[in-house]
Amino acid sequence: MKLKLLVFITVLMVCTMLFAQAPTKMYWTEYYGYSTKGAWRADLDGENTEELCTAYYGFEGVAVDFQNSKMYLAASHQNKIERADLDGSNREDLITSIHPVDIALDLSAGKIYWTDYTYSNAVIKRANLDGSGVESITAHLGDGCDLQGLTVDVPGGKIYWVERMDDVICKANLDGTGIQTILHCYNGVSNSWDVAVYGSTLYWTDALLGTDNISKADLDGGNVVNDVIAGLNGPRYMAIDHTTGKVYWVSSGDNSIKRADVTGSNLETLVTGLSHPIGISLNYNQNTLPVELTEFTAVYSSDNPGNECVLINWETASETDVLGYNIYRAEEDNINTAGNSVNSDMIPAAGNTSEPQQYSFEDIASDVCQPHYYWLEVINMDCSEIHGSILYTPGDTDGDNQEDVYLQSLLGDSYPNPVNRTAEISFQIRGSMSSQNATIWIYNIIGGLTRSVQGTDGKAILDVSDMASGIYFYVLQTDSSYDVKKFVVVK
């Protein structure tokens, strides 16, 4: 007889999948120029240059929606964002009464982000791709901070931006919460203009005379490496081709477009003779998700007591260039404490498919009686991404195995619930009806053991007078089984 207890919490994770495509064109903007003010494009090697549209004051940032064949242009001196077809036709004023500087797209969520800067109103804004739903997702970031480039890291759930005059680089969640300053002037951030994410690495341009370069660091600001590409001449905005590992940037000092490998090798000048180039973008989605993950769960599974494990299940709706998966486990909700993956070898993936795929892994080394967290790492061709965390908590049946559960211990509801002083908990131990003494363990919402209480004659009295308000779990554990319930402390 097989016992299966579904775990708290089952998490369904659904995203919109955008299949990767290799870029074929680069787009750039001219700003403060003469006859070349506007938007331009060329092949990735700089050939077949063509002017797409002009503007009296030119444009700054540019972003390309390759799916809908649209480009977005930041017309900062005209206080608007324009949208046009990729050939420059069908121009329209999409969002007005703003002061945009740089633009980034999240095609999976249908959002456009931009840095919006005046001296007394420096904020990050976003809207729907059709221009509706404009919102400021940050408060004023400081007088004179001079907001410049930003990038959206969809797999990582973050946005990054440059505050040029403050010589800092910041990041936040996609909704603008959780702002952190991760890089400062003492990290080599000096007169920086733009940032770009490639895998687990953040790149940025520095354009201070005599030290012009492209530098990199981890996404949390650690392991800074300056001068990855050194000896440059006024690098401004940048874009990275994730399919080839090439970084493209605007060189304002000699009015050109350049590229190199992200390692700094193979430096090339692609386009010369420009007037005042500043923004650049590629015609593909740099935030393509390797998988469309539709389910990620943790399940208690046992053929019989003593042969137990946590069964990890996940399902993908599609996969793009996926090599495999790793699973991480930790007692707290912090993947940095997880150590090595619980699987000794990478779990193979289907690779490239638009058909649903189901996977499972038995974590036989886990303590099935203790709450803990799991993460799923997706290994792609050129990077990896983390999904999770999900909280494993022993308890709750799947509704299909009631007989099996009743052969195990049975834990009653606490009374009262919510509780502010004391609660009574009843229990029964199946198979050992003559022994009604047991220990009940109390855990907080993040899985930390708070205390234990001794139960006698099928009852336990829980004193919560010194416990903080919140959600807690109480677990009845015997030699062969366990059960779990939830209660709330309200003060």
PDB file of C-alpha atoms in Angstrom, residues 59 61-63 71-84 91-105 112-116 125-131 134:
ATOM      1  CA  PHE A  59      16.437  59.993 -30.132  1.00  0.00           C
ATOM      2  CA  GLY A  61      17.238  54.916 -26.183  1.00  0.00           C
ATOM      3  CA  VAL A  62      15.863  52.370 -28.657  1.00  0.00           C
ATOM      4  CA  ALA A  63      14.314  48.936 -28.076  1.00  0.00           C
ATOM      5  CA  MET A  71      10.681  49.602 -32.429  1.00  0.00           C
ATOM      6  CA  TYR A  72      10.352  52.000 -29.510  1.00  0.00           C
ATOM      7  CA  LEU A  73      12.272  55.299 -29.524  1.00  0.00           C
ATOM      8  CA  ALA A  74      12.946  57.642 -26.602  1.00  0.00           C
ATOM      9  CA  ALA A  75      12.417  61.220 -27.803  1.00  0.00           C
ATOM     10  CA  SER A  76      13.509  62.875 -24.568  1.00  0.00           C
ATOM     11  CA  HIS A  77      13.536  66.469 -25.858  1.00  0.00           C
ATOM     12  CA  GLN A  78      10.007  66.055 -27.129  1.00  0.00           C
ATOM     13  CA  ASN A  79       8.859  64.381 -23.908  1.00  0.00           C
ATOM     14  CA  LYS A  80       7.545  61.204 -25.504  1.00  0.00           C
ATOM     15  CA  ILE A  81       8.178  57.640 -26.588  1.00  0.00           C
ATOM     16  CA  GLU A  82       7.495  56.936 -30.246  1.00  0.00           C
ATOM     17  CA  ARG A  83       6.655  53.587 -31.780  1.00  0.00           C
ATOM     18  CA  ALA A  84       7.193  52.621 -35.414  1.00  0.00           C
ATOM     19  CA  ARG A  91       5.344  56.311 -36.555  1.00  0.00           C
ATOM     20  CA  GLU A  92       3.115  57.218 -33.654  1.00  0.00           C
ATOM     21  CA  ASP A  93       3.391  59.087 -30.375  1.00  0.00           C
ATOM     22  CA  LEU A  94       2.876  56.205 -27.970  1.00  0.00           C
ATOM     23  CA  ILE A  95       3.417  57.789 -24.530  1.00  0.00           C
ATOM     24  CA  THR A  96       3.616  61.552 -23.952  1.00  0.00           C
ATOM     25  CA  SER A  97       4.215  63.985 -21.074  1.00  0.00           C
ATOM     26  CA  ILE A  98       7.275  62.042 -19.941  1.00  0.00           C
ATOM     27  CA  HIS A  99      11.044  62.507 -20.218  1.00  0.00           C
ATOM     28  CA  PRO A 100      12.429  59.116 -21.339  1.00  0.00           C
ATOM     29  CA  VAL A 101      16.126  58.365 -21.586  1.00  0.00           C
ATOM     30  CA  ASP A 102      16.653  54.624 -22.160  1.00  0.00           C
ATOM     31  CA  ILE A 103      14.125  51.881 -22.945  1.00  0.00           C
ATOM     32  CA  ALA A 104      13.938  48.132 -22.247  1.00  0.00           C
ATOM     33  CA  LEU A 105      11.217  45.598 -23.057  1.00  0.00           C
ATOM     34  CA  ILE A 112       8.001  48.592 -21.681  1.00  0.00           C
ATOM     35  CA  TYR A 113      10.345  50.065 -19.047  1.00  0.00           C
ATOM     36  CA  TRP A 114      12.236  53.351 -19.219  1.00  0.00           C
ATOM     37  CA  THR A 115      14.397  55.676 -17.177  1.00  0.00           C
ATOM     38  CA  ASP A 116      12.530  58.970 -16.824  1.00  0.00           C
ATOM     39  CA  LYS A 125       8.503  53.935 -15.214  1.00  0.00           C
ATOM     40  CA  ARG A 126       6.755  51.199 -17.114  1.00  0.00           C
ATOM     41  CA  ALA A 127       3.647  50.700 -19.228  1.00  0.00           C
ATOM     42  CA  ASN A 128       1.966  48.141 -21.425  1.00  0.00           C
ATOM     43  CA  LEU A 129       3.403  47.768 -24.925  1.00  0.00           C
ATOM     44  CA  ASP A 130       0.379  49.608 -26.319  1.00  0.00           C
ATOM     45  CA  GLY A 131       1.191  52.637 -24.141  1.00  0.00           C
ATOM     46  CA  VAL A 134       1.743  54.105 -17.350  1.00  0.00           C
TER      47      VAL A 134
END
